[in-house]
Short mmCIF file of C-alpha atoms in Angstrom, two decimals:
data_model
loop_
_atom_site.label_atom_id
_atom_site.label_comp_id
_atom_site.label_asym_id
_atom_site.label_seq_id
_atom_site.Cartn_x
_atom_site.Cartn_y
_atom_site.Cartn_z
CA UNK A 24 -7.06 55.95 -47.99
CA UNK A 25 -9.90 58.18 -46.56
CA UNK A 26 -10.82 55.01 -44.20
CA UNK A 27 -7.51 55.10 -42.94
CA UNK A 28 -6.70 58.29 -42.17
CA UNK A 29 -10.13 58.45 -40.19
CA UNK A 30 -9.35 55.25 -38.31
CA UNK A 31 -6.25 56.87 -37.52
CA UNK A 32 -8.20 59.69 -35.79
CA UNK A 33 -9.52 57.43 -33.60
CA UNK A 34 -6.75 55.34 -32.97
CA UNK A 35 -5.43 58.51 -31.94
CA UNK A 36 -7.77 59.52 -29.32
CA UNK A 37 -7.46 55.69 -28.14
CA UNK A 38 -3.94 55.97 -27.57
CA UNK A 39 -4.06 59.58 -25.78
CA UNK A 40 -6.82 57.71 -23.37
CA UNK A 41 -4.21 55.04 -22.79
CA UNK A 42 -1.66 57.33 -21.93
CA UNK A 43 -4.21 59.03 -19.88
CA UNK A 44 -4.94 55.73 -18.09
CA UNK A 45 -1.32 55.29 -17.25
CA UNK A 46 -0.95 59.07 -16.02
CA UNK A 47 -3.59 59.05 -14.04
CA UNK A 48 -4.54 57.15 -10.79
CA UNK A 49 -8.07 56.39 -10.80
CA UNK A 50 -9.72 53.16 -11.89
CA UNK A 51 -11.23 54.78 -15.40
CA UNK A 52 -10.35 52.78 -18.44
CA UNK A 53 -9.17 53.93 -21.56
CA UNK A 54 -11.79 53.48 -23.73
CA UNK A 55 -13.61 56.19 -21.59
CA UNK A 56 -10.90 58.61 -21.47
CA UNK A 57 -10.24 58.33 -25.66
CA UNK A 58 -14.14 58.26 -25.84
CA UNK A 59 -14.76 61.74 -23.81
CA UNK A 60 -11.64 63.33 -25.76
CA UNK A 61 -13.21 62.62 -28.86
CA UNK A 62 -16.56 63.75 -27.83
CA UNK A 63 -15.38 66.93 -26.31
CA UNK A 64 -13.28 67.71 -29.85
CA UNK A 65 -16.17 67.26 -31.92
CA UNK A 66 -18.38 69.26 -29.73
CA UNK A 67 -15.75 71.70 -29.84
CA UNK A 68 -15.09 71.25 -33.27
CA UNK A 69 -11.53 70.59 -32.72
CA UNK A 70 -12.24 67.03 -34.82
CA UNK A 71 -14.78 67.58 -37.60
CA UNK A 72 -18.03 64.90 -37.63
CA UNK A 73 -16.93 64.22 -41.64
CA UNK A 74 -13.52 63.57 -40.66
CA UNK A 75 -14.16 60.39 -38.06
CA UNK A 76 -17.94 59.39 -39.26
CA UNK A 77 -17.19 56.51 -42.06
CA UNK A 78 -14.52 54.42 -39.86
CA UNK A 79 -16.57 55.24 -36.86
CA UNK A 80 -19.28 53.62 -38.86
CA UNK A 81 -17.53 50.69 -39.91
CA UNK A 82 -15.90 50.13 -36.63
CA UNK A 83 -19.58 50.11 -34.55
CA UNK A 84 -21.02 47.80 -37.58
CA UNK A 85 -18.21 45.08 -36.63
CA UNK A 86 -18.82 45.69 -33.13
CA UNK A 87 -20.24 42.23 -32.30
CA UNK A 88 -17.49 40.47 -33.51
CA UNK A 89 -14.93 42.02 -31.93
CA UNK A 90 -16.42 40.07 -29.02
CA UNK A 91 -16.14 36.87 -30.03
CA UNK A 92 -12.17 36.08 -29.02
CA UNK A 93 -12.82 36.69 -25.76
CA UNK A 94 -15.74 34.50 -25.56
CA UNK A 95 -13.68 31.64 -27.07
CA UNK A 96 -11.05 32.34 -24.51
CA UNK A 97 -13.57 30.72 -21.98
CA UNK A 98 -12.40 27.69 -22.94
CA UNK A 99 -9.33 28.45 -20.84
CA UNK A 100 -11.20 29.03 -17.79
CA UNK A 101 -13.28 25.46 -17.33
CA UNK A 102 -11.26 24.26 -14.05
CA UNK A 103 -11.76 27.60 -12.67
CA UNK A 104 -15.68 27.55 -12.68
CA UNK A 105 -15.86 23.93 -11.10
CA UNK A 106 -18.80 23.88 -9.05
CA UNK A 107 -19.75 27.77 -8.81
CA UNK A 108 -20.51 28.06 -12.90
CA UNK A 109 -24.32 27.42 -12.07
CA UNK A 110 -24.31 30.33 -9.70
CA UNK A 111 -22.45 32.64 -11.60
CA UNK A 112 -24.91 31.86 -14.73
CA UNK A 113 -27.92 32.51 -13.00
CA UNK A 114 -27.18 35.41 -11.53
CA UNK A 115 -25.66 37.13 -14.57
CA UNK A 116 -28.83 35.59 -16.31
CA UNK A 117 -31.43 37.08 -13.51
CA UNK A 118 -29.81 40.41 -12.48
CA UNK A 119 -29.58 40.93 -16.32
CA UNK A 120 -32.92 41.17 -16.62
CA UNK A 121 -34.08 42.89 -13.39
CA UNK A 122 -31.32 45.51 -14.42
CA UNK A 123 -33.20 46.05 -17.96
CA UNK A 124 -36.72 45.95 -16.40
CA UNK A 125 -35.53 48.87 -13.70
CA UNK A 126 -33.88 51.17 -16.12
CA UNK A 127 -36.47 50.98 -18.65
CA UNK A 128 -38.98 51.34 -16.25
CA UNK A 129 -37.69 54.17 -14.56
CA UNK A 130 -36.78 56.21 -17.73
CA UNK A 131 -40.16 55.99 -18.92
CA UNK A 132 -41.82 56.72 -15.48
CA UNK A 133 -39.49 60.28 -15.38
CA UNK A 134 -40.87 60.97 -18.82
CA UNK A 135 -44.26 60.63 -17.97
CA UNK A 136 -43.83 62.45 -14.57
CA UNK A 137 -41.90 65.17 -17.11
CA UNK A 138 -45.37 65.37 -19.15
CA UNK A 139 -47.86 65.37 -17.03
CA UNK A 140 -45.49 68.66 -15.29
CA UNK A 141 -45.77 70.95 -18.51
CA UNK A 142 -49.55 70.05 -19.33
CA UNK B 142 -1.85 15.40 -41.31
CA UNK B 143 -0.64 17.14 -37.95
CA UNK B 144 2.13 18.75 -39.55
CA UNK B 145 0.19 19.78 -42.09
CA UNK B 146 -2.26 20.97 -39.86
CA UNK B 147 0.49 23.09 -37.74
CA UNK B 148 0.89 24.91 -40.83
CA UNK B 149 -2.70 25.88 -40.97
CA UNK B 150 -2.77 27.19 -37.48
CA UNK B 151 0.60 29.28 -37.22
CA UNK B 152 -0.55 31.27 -39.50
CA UNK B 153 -2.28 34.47 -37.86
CA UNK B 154 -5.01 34.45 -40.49
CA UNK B 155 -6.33 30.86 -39.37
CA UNK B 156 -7.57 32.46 -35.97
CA UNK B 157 -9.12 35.73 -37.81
CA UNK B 158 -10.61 33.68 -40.70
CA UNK B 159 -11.95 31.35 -37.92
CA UNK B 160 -13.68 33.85 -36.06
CA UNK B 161 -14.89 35.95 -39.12
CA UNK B 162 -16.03 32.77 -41.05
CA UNK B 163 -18.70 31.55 -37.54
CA UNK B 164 -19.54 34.70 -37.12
CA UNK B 165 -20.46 34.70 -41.01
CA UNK B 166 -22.66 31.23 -40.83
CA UNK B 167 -24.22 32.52 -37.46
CA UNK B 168 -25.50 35.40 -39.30
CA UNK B 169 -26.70 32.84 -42.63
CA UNK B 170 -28.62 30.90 -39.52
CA UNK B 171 -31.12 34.25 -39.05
CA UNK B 172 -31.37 35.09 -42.36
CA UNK B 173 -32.03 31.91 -43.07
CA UNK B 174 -34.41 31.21 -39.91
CA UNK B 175 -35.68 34.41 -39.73
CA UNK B 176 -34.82 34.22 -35.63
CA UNK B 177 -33.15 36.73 -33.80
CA UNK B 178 -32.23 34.59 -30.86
CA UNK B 179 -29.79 32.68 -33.30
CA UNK B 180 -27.63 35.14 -32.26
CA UNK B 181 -24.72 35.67 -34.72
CA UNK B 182 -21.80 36.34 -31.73
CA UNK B 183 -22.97 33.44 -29.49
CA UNK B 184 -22.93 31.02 -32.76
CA UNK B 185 -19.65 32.09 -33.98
CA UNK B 186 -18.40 31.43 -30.05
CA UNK B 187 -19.64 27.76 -29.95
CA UNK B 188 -18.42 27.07 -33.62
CA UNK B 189 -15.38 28.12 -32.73
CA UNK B 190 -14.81 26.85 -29.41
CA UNK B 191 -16.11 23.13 -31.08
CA UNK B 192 -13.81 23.50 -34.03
CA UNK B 193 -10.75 24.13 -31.61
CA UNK B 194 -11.74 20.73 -29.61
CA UNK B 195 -12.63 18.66 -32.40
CA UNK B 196 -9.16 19.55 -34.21
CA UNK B 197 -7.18 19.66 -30.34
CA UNK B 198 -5.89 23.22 -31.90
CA UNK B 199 -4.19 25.40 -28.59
CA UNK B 200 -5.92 28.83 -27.72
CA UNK B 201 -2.78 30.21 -27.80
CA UNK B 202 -2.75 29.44 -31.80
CA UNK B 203 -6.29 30.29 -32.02
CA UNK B 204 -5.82 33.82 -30.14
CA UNK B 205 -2.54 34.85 -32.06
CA UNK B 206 -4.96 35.92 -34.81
CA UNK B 207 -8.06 36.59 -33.24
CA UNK B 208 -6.18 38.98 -30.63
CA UNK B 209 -6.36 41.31 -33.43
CA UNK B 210 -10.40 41.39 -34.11
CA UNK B 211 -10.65 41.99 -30.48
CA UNK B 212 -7.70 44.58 -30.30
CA UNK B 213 -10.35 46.81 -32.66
CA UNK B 214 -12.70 46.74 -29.56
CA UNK B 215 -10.29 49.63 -27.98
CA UNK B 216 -11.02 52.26 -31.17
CA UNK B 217 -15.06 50.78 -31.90
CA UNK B 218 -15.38 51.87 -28.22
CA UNK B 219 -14.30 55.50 -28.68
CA UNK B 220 -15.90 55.61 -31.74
CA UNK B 221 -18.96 55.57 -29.78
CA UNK B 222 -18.46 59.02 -29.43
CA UNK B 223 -19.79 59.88 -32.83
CA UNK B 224 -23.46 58.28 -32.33
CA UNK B 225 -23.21 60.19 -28.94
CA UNK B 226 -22.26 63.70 -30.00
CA UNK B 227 -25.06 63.12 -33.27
CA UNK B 228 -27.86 62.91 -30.28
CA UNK B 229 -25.96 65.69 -28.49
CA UNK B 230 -29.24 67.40 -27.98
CA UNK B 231 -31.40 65.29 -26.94
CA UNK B 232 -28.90 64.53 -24.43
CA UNK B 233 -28.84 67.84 -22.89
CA UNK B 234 -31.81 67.79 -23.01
CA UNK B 235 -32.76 64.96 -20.89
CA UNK B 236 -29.43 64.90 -18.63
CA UNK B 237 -31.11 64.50 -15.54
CA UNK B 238 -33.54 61.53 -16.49
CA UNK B 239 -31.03 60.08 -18.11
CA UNK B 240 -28.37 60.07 -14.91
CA UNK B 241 -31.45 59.19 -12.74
CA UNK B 242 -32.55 56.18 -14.50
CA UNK B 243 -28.89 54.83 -15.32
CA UNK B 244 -27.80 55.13 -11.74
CA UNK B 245 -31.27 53.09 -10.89
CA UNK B 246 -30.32 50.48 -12.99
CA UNK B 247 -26.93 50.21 -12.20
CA UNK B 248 -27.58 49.88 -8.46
CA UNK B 249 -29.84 47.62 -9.01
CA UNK B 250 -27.76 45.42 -10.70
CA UNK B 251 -25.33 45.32 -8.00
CA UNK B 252 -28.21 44.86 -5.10
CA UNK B 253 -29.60 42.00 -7.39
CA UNK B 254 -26.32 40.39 -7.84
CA UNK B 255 -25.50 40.71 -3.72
CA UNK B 256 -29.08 39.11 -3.12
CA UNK B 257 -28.87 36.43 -5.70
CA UNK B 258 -25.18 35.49 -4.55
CA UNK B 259 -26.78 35.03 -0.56
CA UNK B 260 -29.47 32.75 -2.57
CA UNK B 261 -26.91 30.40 -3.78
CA UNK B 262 -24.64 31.16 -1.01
CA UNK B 263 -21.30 31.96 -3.57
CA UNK B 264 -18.54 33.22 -1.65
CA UNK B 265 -17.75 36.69 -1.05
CA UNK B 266 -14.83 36.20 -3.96
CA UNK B 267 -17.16 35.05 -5.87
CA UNK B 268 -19.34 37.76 -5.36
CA UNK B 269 -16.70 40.79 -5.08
CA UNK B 270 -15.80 39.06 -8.67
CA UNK B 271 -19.01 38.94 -10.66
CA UNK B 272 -20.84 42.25 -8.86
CA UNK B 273 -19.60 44.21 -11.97
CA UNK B 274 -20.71 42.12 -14.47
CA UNK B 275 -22.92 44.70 -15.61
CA UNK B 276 -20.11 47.13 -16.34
CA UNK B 277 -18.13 47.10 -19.56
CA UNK B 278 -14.81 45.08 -19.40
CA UNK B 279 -12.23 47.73 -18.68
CA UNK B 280 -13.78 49.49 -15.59
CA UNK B 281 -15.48 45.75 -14.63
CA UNK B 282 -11.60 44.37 -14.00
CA UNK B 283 -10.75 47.57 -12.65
CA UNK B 284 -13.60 47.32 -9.81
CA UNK B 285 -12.72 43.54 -9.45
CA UNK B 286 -8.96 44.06 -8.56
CA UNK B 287 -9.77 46.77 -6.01
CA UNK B 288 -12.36 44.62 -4.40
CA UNK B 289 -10.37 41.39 -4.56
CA UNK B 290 -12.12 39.05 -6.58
CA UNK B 291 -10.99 36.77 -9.62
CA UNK B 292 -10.44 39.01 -12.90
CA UNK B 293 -11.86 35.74 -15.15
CA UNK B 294 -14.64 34.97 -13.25
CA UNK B 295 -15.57 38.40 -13.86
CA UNK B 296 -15.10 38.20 -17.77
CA UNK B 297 -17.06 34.86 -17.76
CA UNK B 298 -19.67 36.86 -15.94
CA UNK B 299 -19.57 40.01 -18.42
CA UNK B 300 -19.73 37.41 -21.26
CA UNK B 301 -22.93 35.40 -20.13
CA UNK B 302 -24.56 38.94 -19.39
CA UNK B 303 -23.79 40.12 -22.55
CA UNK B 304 -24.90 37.00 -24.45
CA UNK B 305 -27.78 37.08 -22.44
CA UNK B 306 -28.35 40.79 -23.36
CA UNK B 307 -27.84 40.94 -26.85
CA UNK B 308 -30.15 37.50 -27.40
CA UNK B 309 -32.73 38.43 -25.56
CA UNK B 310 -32.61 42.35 -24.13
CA UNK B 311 -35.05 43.48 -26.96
CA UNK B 312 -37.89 40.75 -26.61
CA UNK B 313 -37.39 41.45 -22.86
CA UNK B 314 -37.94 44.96 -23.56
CA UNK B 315 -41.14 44.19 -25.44
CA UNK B 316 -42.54 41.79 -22.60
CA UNK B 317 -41.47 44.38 -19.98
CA UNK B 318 -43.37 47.13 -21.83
CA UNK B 319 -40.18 49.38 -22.67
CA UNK B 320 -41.45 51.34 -25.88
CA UNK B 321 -39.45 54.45 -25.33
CA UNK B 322 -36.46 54.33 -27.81
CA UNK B 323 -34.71 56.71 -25.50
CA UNK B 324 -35.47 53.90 -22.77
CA UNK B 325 -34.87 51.00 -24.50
CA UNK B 326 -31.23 52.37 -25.63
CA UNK B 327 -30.05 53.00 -21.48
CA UNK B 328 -31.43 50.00 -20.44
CA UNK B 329 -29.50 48.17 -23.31
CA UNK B 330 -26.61 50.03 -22.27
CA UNK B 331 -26.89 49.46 -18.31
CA UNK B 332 -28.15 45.97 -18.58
CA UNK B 333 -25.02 44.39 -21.30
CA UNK B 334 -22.47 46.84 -21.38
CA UNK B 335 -20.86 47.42 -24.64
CA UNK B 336 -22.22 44.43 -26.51
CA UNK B 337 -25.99 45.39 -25.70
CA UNK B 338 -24.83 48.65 -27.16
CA UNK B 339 -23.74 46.83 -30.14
CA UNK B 340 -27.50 45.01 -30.58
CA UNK B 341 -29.29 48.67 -29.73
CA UNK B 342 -27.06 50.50 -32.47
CA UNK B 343 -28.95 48.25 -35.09
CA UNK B 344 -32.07 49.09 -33.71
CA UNK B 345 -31.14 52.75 -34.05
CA UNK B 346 -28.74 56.02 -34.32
CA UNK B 347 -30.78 57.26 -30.71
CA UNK B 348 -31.00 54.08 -29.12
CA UNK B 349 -27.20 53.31 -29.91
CA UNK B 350 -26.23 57.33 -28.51
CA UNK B 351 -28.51 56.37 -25.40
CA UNK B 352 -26.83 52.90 -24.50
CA UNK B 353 -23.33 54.07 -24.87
CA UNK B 354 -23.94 56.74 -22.57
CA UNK B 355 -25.56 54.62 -20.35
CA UNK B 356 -22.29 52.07 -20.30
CA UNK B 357 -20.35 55.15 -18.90
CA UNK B 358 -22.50 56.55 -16.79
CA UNK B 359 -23.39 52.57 -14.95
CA UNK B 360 -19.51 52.22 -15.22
CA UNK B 361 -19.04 55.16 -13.23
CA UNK B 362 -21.99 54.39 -10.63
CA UNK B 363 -20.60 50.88 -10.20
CA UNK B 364 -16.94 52.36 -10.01
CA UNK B 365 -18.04 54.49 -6.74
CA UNK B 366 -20.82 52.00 -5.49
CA UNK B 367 -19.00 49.31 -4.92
CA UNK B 368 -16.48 49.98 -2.24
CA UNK B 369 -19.11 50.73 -0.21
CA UNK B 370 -20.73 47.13 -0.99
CA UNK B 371 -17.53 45.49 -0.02
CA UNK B 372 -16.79 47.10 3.31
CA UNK B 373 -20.36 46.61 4.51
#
């Protein structure tokens, strides 16, 4: 019963960040919106950490999963990719990578820029 | 035998017992193995997607249950505010780096899929479609229909990136030299969206916190980036 109440929480804040997405003209989706409400309550304290935490947990666990529909549903999509699939692959493939490798690489080059300030 | 079969599929359990019963075998391939690369998600995809040929089951049948796993994707995403207000600290702490090194990576995502689409000469639908396959879904078809691209090319794209990510993002990360937990977690984040988020929460509370800040943050950067990539 706990579970469920605390899913409900969140389900909550879900549902205010689609109403949000409806209200509101700008190309944010509603994940984000019911993601910053829910932040900004717990840092507030409006929401309690002990009152989402366990469903939160469970949700994040079954995260990968949740995936794996849409995935399938590329099945549909075969005509569609006729001759430009190979593209599209290597690119998402490629950029994936050069996207890690720049990120990484520039967090860790901050930090060290960070030390070397304060010594 | 077909009617018989019909049964099985109208059912709305058949599609969430399908995908929950891959998923389960693609995670008794790495125990088993001991590989990480046999990813779980990817195995439960192909199992799935041969059992539906094999049998000639619709989509439509498949997706009447399975709509519901992936309607939990809505509240799992929110719920990444929990990790993220446990590291609020840290994160105050390092706003600027983090903002700095998200927006890097997320522009460089976009530049690298603009000079990879001139390599194989896709066309600018194409392109306008898969530029923010970086991005997690929501904003990603968002950006697409503004810049007038093809909404599924753009999932197809977000799905090979994230397979991509969540295979191989933390060897990569190894090879690359990315120690930094804080840095492995954004580049997780900015790299495969929500489902390199998932693979970085099981390497840790911080590295989860980091890449689902990073997946707003990069959804935001690509959000106001790319109108400028399209009119130029």
């Amino acid at each position: 019963m706990q579970y469920l109440m605390q899913f409900g929480i969140i389900a909550l804040f879900y549902y205010a960040g689609e109403i949000l997405n409806s209200l509101i003209p700008l190309p944010v989706p509603s994940t984000i919106y019911g993601l910053a409400l829910l932040f900004i309550s717990l840092c507030t304290g409006v929401v309690k950490l002990s009152q989402v935490e366990d469903a939160a947990s469970f949700l994040l666990s079954m995260m990968p999963i949740m995936f794996a529909p849409s995935g399938v549903g590329l099945l549909t999509i075969v005509p569609i990719l006729k001759d430009s699939w190979v593209g599209i692959v290597v690119t998402s493939v490629v950029t994936t990578f050069t996207t890690l490798l720049i990120t990484g690489h520039t967090c860790q080059l901050l930090q060290k820029l960070q030390r070397s300030k304060k010594l | 035998m077909t009617e018989f079969f019909s049964i099985i599929t109208s059912s709305i359990f058949f599609g969430i017992l399908l995908t929950i019963g891959t998923f389960r075998i693609g995670q008794w391939i790495v125990k088993k193995t001991g590989i990480k690369a046999f990813n779980p998600l990817l195995t439960s995809i192909i199992l799935t997607i041969a059992f539906l040929l094999l049998f000639k089951v619709d989509y439509e049948d498949y997706n009447k249950g399975a709509s519901y796993i992936s309607a939990l994707l809505g509240p799992a995403t929110v719920a990444l505010a929990v990790p993220l207000y446990k590291q609020v600290n840290l994160l105050k702490k390092n706003l600027v780096l983090i903002l700095i090194s998200v927006t890097a990576g997320a522009v460089s995502a976009v530049a690298g899929v603009y000079l990879m689409s001139k390599l194989f000469s896709l066309q600018p639908e194409i392109f306008y479609s898969i530029m923010p396959k970086s991005v997690t879904a929501a904003i990603a078809l968002g950006i697409t229909e503004e810049a007038g691209g093809i909404g599924v090319l753009t999932l197809f794209a977000i799905t090979v990136t994230g397979m991509t990510g969540s295979t191989c993002a933390l060897g990569a990360c190894k090879l690359f030299g990315i120690h930094d937990r804080m840095a492995v977690g954004l580049s997780m984040g900015t790299c495969a969206h929500a489902i390199g988020t998932s693979v970085a929460l099981e390497r840790g509370e911080l590295e989860g916190a980091m890449s689902s800040l990073a997946i707003v943050v990069a959804g935001f950067v690509t959000v106001f980036i790319a109108p400028f990539i399209v009119y130029v």
